[in-house]
mmCIF file of C-alpha atoms in Angstrom:
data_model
loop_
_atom_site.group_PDB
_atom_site.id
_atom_site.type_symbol
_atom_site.label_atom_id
_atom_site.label_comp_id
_atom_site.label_asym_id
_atom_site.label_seq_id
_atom_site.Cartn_x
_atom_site.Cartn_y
_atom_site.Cartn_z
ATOM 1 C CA UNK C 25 135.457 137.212 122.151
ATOM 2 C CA UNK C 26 131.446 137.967 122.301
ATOM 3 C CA UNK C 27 129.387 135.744 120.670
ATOM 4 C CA UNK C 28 128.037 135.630 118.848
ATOM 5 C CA UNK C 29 130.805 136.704 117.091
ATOM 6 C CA UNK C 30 133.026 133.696 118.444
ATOM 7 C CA UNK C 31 130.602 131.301 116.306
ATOM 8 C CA UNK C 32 132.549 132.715 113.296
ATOM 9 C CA UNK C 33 136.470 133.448 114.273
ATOM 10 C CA UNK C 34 138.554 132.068 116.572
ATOM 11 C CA UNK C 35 140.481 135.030 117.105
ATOM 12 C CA UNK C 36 139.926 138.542 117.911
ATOM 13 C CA UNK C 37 138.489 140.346 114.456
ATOM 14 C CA UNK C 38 140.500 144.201 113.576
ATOM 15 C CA UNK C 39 136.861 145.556 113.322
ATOM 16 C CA UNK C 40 133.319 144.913 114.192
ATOM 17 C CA UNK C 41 130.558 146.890 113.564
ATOM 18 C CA UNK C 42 127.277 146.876 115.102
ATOM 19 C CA UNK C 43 123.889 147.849 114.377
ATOM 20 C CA UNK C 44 121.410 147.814 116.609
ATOM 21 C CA UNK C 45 117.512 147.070 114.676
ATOM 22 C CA UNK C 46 115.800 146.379 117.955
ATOM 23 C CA UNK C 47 112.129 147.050 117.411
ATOM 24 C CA UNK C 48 110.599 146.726 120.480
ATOM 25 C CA UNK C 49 110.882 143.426 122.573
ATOM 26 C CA UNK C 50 109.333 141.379 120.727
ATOM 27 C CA UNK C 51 111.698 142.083 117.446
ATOM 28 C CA UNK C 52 115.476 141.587 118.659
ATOM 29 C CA UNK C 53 117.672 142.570 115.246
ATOM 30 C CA UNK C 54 121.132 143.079 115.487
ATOM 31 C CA UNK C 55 124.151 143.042 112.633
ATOM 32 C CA UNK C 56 127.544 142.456 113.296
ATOM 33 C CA UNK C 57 130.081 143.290 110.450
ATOM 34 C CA UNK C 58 132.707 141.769 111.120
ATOM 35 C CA UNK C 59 136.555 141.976 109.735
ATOM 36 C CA UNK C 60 139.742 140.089 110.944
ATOM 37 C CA UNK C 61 141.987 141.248 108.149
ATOM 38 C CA UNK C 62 141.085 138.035 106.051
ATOM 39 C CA UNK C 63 137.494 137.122 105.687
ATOM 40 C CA UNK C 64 134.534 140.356 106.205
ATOM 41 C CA UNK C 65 131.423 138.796 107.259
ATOM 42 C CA UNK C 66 127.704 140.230 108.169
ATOM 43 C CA UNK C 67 126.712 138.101 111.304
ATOM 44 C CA UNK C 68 122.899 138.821 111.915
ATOM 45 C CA UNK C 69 121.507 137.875 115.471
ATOM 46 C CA UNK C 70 117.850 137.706 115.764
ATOM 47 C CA UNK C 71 114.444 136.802 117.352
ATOM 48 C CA UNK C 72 111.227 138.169 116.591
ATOM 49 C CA UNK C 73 107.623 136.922 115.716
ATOM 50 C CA UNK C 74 108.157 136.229 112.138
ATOM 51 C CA UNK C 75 111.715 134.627 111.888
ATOM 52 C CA UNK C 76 112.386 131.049 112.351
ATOM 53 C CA UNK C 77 114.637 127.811 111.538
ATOM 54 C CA UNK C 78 112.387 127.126 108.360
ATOM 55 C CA UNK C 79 111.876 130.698 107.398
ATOM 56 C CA UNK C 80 115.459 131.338 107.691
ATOM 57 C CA UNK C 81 116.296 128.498 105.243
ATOM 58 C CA UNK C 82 113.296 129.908 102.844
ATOM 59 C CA UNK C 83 115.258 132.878 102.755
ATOM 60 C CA UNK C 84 118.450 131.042 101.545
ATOM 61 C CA UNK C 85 116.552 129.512 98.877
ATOM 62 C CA UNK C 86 114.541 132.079 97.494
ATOM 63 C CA UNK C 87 118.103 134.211 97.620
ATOM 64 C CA UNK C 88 119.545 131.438 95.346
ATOM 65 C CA UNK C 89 116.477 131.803 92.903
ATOM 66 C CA UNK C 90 117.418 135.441 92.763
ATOM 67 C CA UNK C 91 120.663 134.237 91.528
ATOM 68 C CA UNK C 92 119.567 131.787 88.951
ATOM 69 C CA UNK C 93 117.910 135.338 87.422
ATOM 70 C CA UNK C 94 121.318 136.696 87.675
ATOM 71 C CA UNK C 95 120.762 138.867 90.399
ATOM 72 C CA UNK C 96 124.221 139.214 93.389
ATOM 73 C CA UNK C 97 123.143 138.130 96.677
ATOM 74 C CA UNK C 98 125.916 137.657 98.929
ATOM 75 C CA UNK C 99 126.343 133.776 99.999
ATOM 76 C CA UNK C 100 125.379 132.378 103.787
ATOM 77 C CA UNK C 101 128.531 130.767 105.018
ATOM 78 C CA UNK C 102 129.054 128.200 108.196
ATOM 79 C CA UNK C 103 129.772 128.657 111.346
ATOM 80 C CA UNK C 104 132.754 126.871 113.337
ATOM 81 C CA UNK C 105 130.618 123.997 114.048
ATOM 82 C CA UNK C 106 129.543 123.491 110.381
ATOM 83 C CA UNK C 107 125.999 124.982 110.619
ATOM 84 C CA UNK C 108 124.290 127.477 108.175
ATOM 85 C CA UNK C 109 122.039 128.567 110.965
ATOM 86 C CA UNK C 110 122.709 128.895 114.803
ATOM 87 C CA UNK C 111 119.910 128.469 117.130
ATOM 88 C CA UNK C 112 120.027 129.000 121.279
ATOM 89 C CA UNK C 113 117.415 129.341 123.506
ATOM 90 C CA UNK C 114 117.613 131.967 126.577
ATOM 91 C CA UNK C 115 114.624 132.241 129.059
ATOM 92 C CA UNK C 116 112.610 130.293 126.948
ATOM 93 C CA UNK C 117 112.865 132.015 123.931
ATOM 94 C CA UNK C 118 114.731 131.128 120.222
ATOM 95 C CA UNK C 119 117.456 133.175 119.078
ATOM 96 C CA UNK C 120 119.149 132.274 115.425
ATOM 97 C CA UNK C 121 122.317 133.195 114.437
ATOM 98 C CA UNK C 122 123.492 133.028 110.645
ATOM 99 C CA UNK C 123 126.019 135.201 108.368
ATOM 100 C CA UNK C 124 126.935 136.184 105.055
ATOM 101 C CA UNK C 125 129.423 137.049 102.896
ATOM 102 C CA UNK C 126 129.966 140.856 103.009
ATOM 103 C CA UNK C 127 128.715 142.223 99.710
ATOM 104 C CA UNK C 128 131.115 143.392 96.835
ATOM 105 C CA UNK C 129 128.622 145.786 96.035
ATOM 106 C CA UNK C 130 127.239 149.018 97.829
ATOM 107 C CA UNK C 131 123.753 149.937 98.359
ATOM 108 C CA UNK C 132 122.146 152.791 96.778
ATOM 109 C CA UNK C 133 121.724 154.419 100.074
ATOM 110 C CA UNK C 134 125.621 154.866 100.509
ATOM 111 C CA UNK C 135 126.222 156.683 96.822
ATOM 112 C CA UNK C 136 125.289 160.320 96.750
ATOM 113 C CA UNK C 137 122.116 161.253 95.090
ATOM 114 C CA UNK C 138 124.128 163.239 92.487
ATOM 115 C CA UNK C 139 125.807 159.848 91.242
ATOM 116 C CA UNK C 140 122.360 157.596 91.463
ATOM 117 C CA UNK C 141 119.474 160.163 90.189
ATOM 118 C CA UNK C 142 119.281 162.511 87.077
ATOM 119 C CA UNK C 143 118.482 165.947 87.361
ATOM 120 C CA UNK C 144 114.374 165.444 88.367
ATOM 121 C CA UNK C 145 116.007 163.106 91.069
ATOM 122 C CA UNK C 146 114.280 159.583 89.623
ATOM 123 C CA UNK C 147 116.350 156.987 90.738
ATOM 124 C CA UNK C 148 118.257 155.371 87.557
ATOM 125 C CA UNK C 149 118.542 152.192 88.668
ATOM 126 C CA UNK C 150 114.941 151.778 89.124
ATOM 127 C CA UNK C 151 114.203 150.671 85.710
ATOM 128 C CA UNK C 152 116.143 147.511 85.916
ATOM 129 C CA UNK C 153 115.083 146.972 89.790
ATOM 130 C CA UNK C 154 111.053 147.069 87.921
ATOM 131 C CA UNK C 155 112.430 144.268 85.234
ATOM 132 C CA UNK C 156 113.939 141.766 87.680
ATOM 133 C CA UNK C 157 110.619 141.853 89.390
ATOM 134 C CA UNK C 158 109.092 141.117 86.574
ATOM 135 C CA UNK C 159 111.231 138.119 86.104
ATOM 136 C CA UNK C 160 110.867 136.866 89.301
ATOM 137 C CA UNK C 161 106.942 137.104 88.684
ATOM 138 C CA UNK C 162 107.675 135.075 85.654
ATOM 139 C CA UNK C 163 109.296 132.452 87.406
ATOM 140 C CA UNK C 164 105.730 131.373 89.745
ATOM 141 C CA UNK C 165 108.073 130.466 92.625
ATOM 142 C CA UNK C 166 105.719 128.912 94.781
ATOM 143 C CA UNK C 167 107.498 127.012 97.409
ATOM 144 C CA UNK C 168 107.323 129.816 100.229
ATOM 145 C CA UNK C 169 104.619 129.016 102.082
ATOM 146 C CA UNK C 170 103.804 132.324 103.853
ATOM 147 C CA UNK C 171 102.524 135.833 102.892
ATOM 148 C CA UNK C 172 105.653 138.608 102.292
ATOM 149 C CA UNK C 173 105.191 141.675 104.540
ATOM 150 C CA UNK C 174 103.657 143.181 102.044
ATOM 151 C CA UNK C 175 100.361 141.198 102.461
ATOM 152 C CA UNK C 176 97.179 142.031 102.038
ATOM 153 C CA UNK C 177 94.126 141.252 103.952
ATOM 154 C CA UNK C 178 95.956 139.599 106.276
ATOM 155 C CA UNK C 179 98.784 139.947 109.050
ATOM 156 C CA UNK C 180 102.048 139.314 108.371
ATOM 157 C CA UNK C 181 102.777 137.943 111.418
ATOM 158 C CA UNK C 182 101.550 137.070 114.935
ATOM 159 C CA UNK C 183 101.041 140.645 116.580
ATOM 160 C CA UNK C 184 99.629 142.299 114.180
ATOM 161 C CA UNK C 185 95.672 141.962 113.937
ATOM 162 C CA UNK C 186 95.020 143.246 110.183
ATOM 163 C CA UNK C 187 97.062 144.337 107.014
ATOM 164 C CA UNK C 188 99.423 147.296 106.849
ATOM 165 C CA UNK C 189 97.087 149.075 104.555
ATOM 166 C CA UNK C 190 94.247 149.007 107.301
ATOM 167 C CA UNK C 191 96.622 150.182 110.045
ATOM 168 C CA UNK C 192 97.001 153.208 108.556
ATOM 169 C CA UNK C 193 93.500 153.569 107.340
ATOM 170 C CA UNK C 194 92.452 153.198 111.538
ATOM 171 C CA UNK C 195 95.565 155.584 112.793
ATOM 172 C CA UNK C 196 95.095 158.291 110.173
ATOM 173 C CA UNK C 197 91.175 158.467 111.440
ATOM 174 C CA UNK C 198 92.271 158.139 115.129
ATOM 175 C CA UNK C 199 94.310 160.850 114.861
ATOM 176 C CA UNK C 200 91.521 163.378 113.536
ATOM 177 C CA UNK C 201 89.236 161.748 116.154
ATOM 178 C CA UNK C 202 91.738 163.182 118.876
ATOM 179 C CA UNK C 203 93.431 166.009 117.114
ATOM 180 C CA UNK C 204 90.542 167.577 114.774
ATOM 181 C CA UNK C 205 87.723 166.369 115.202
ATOM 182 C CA UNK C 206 85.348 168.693 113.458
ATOM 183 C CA UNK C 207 86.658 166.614 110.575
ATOM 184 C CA UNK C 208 85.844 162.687 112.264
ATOM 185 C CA UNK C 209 82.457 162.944 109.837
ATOM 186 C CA UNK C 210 84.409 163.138 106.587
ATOM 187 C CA UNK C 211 87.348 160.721 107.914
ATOM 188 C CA UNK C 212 84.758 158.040 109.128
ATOM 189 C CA UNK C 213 83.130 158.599 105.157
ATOM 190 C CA UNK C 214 86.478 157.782 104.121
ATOM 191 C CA UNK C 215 87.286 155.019 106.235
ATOM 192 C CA UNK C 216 83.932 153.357 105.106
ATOM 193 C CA UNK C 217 84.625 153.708 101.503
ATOM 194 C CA UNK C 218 88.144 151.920 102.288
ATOM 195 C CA UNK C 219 86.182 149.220 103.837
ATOM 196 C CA UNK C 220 83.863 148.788 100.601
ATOM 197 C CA UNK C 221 87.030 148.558 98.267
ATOM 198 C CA UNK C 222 88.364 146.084 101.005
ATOM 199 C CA UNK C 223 85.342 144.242 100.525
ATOM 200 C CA UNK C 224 85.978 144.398 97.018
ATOM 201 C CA UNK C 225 89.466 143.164 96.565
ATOM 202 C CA UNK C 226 88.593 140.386 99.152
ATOM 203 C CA UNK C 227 86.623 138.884 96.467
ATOM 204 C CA UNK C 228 89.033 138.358 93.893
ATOM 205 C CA UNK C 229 92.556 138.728 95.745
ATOM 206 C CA UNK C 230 93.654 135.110 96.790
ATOM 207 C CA UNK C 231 92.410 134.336 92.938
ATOM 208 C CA UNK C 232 95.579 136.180 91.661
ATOM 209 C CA UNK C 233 98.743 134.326 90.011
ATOM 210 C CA UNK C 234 101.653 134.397 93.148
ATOM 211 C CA UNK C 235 105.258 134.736 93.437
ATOM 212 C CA UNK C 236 107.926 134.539 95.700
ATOM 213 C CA UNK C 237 109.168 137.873 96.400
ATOM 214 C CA UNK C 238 112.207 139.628 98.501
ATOM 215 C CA UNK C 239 110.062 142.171 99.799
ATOM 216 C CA UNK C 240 111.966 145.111 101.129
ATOM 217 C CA UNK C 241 113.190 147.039 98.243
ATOM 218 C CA UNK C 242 114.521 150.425 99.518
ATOM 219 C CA UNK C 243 117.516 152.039 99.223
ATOM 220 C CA UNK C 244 119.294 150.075 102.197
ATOM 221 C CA UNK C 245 118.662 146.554 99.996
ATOM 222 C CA UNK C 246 119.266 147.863 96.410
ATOM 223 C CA UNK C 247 122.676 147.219 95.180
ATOM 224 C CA UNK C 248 124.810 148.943 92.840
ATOM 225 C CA UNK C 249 127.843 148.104 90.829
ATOM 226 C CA UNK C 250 131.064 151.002 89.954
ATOM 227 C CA UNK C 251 128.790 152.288 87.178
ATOM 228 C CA UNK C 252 125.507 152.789 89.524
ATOM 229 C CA UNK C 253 123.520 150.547 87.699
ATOM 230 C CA UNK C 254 121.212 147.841 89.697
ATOM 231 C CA UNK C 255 122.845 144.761 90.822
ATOM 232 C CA UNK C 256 121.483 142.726 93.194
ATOM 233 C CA UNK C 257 119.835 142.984 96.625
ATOM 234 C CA UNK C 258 120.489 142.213 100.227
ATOM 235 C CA UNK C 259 118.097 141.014 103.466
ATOM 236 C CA UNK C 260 115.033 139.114 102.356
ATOM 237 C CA UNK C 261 113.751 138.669 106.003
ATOM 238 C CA UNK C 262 110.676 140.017 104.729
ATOM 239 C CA UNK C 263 110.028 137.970 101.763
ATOM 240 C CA UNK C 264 107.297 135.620 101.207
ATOM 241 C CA UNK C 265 104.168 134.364 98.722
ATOM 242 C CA UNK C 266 102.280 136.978 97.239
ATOM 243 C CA UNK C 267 99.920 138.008 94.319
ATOM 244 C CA UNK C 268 101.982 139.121 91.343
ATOM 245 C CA UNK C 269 99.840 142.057 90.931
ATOM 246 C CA UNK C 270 99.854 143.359 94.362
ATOM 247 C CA UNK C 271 103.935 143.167 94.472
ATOM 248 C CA UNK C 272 103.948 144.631 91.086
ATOM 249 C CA UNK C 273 101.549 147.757 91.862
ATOM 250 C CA UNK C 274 102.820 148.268 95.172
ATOM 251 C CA UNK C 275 106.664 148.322 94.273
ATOM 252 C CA UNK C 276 105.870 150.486 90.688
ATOM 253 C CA UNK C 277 103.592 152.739 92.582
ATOM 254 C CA UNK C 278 106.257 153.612 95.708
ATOM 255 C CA UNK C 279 109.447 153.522 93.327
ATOM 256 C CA UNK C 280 107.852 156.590 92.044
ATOM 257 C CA UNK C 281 110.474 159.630 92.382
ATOM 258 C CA UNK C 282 110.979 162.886 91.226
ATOM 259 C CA UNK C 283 111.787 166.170 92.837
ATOM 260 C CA UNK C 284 108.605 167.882 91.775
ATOM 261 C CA UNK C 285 106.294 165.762 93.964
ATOM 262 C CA UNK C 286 107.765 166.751 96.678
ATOM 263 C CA UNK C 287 108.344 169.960 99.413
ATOM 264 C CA UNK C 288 109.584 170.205 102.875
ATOM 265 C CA UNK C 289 109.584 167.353 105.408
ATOM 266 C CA UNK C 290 108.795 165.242 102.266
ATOM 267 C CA UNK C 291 105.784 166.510 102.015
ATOM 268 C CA UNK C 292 103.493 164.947 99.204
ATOM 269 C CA UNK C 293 102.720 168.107 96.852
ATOM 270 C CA UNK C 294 100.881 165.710 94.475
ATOM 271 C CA UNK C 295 98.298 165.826 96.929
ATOM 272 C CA UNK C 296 96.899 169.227 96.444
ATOM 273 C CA UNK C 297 97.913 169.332 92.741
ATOM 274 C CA UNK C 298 96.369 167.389 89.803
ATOM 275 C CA UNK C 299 99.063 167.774 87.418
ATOM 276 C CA UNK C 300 101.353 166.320 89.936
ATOM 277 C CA UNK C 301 99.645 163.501 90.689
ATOM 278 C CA UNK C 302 99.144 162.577 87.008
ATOM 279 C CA UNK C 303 102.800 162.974 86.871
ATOM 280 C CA UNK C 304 102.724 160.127 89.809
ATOM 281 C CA UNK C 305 100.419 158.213 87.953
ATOM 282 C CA UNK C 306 102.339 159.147 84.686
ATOM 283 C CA UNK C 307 105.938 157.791 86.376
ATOM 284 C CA UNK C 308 104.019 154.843 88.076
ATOM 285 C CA UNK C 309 103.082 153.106 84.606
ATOM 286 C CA UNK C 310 106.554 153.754 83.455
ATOM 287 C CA UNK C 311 107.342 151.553 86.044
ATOM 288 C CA UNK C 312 104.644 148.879 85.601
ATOM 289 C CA UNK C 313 106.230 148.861 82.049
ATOM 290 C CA UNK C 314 109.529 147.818 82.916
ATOM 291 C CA UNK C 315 107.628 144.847 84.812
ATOM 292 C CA UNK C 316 105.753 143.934 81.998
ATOM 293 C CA UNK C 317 109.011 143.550 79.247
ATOM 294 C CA UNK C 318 109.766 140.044 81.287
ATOM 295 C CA UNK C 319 105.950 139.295 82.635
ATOM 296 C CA UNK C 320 102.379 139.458 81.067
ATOM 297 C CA UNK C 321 99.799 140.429 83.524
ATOM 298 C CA UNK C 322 96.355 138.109 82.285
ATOM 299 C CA UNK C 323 93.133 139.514 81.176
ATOM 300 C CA UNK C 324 92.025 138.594 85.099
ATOM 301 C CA UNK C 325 94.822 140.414 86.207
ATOM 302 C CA UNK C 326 94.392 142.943 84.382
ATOM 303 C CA UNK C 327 90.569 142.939 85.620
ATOM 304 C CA UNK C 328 91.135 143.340 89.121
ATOM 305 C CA UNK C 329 93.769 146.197 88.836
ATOM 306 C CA UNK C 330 91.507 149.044 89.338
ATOM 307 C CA UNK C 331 90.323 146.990 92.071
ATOM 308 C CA UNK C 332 92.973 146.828 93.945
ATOM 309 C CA UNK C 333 95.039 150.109 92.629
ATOM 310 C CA UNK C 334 91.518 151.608 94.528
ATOM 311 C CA UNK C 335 92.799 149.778 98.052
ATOM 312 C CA UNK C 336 96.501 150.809 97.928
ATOM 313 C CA UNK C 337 96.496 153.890 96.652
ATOM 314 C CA UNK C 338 94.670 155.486 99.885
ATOM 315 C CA UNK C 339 95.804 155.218 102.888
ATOM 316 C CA UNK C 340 99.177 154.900 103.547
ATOM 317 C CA UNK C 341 101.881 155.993 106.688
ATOM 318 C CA UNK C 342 102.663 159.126 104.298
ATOM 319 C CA UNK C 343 99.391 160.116 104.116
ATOM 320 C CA UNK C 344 99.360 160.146 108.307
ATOM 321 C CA UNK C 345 102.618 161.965 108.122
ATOM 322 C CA UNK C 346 100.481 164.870 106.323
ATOM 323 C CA UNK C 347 97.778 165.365 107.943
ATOM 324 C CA UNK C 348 99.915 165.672 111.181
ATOM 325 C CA UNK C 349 101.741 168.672 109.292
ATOM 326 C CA UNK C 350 99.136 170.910 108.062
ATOM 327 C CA UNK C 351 96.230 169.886 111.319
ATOM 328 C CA UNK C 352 95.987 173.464 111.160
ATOM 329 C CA UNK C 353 95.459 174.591 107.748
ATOM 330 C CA UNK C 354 91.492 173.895 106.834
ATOM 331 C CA UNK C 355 92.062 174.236 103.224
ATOM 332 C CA UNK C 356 94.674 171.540 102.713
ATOM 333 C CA UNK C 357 92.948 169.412 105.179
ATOM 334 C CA UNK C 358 90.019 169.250 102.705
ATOM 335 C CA UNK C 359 92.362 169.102 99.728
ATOM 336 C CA UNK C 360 93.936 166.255 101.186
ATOM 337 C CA UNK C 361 90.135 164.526 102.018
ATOM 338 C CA UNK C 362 89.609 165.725 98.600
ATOM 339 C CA UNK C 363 92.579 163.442 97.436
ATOM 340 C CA UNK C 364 91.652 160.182 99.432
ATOM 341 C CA UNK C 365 88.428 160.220 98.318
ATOM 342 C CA UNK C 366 89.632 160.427 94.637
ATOM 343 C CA UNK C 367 92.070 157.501 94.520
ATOM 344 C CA UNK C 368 89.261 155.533 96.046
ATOM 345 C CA UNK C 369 86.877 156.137 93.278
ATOM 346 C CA UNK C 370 89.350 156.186 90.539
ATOM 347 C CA UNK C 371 88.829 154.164 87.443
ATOM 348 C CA UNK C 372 90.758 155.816 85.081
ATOM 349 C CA UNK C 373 93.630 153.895 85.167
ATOM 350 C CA UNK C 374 93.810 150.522 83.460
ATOM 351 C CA UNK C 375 96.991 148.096 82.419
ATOM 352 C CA UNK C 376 97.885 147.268 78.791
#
């Protein structure tokens, strides 16, 4: 039997299952689900840059404060040997090995959209997904002692040299510099005024009230019980420390969904409309509402929102996914400068 598969059962399993999450060579993922007619288990075999003994067992213990919420997360079990989490080492680097009970529940990505979403295709579990956030926010869990992966002003881990957010504020302007460039002038504008808001939000950011979040909520995580309604969630590899107000916005602001935003290729529509995009913004505080019926953002909180709504709002991988799709069409290309520049300069938008 293959380990490390042989950690877990002493005798040849009916079924295993394996998914490959390689991301490159420096992020080894892979997930065995595993089934020997008696126990189903999800063995996860990794080694990557932001993964080790102690943020394994961070995991475990932020997933049991998810369960003191009353949130499902499925339990870690033992090994053969007795151990939560397996560790070799092969050519010098750490490899961990740990598994789980295989959920009861399914995630939202395996029920068909006509079970999960109402006719404008919002999600309908999203409203209770926005109110356990808030309850984890109310909670101040604060023994995590590293940023989520949805940091900001900072890498998440080793490799990368600056935040998501600025990532895709440098790509989207490389690729006009090498794709359009009679446009570089008015993407280097925009970059700069990204760099002013950073400036901004760097003054007040690490000021902000923190949690410990899960920090991957997407369909693939989300659970769902017989009736569709939100559960529970699954993989908090990504979780960490991070301002309330950040993991609020961010989470409020890309649970936004409805079938009028978008066209083709998921193309954002919002971007060249303004009644769509105060339909976003409309849908967005819906969400921020469901936060706020288990936590009160604070007057400072509340202070630095347009502050930081400014810095998230912009750039974003979507946004590079565009302006790859219409390179050739000069009118949306301005539209869509058009739109960056106006969620930069924003200040229309305030929390109760």
């Amino acid at each position: 039997m293959e380990y490390p598969i042989s950690l877990y059962y002493d005798t040849e399993p009916i079924d295993v299952k394996t998914l490959d999450l390689c991301r490159g060579d420096d992020d080894f993922r892979k997930v065995h689900i595993i089934d020997d007619g008696h126990r189903k288990l999800v063995v996860k075999h990794l080694s990557n840059t932001f993964s080790d003994k102690r943020r394994i067992e961070g995991w475990f213990a932020l997933m049991d404060e998810y369960r003191k919420i009353g949130l499902y997360c499925p339990y870690v079990v033992t090994n053969r040997y007795g151990e939560l989490i397996h560790c070799d080492i092969e050519n010098g680097r750490e490899y961990y090995v740990y598994a789980e009970e295989y959920s009861i529940y399914e995630t939202a990505e395996h029920i068909s959209k006509e079970k999960c979403k109402d006719t404008q295709g919002h999600d309908c579990y999203m409203p209770d997904v926005m109110r356990s956030l808030g309850k984890i926010a109310s909670a101040k869990l604060d023994f995590l002692d590293w940023p989520s992966a949805y940091c900001l002003l900072e890498p998440f881990c080793a490799p990368d040299t600056t935040d998501e957010a600025t990532e895709c504020a440098i790509t989207f302007v490389d690729y006009v510099r090498n794709h359009i460039p009679s446009y570089l002038p008015r993407a280097e504008m925009l970059l700069n005024m990204y760099y002013k808001r950073q400036e901004e939000l760097r003054e007040v950011y690490h000021l902000l009230p923190t949690s410990c979040f899960q920090a991957d909520l997407n369909d693939s995580n989300i659970l769902l019980d017989s009736d569709n309604k939100f559960v529970g969630l699954i993989d908090f590899n990504l979780c960490g420390k991070e301002p309330i107000l950040n993991y609020a916005v961010r989470e409020a602001l890309w649970g936004v969904a409805d079938d009028r935003l978008y066209g083709e290729n998921d193309s954002r529509l919002y971007f060249y409309d303004k009644e769509l995009d105060d339909l976003r913004i409309r849908l967005f505080l819906e969400n921020i509402g469901y936060v706020q019926e288990n936590y009160k953002f604070n007057d400072f909180e509340k202070e630095v929102f347009p502050i930081l709504f400014r810095y998230i709002n912009s750039f974003w991988w979507f946004h590079i996914d565009e302006i790859k799709l219409i390179k050739d069409d000069d009118n949306k290309i301005t539209q869509l400068f058009d739109y960056l520049e106006c969620q930069m300069t924003r200040d229309d938008i305030r929390l109760k």
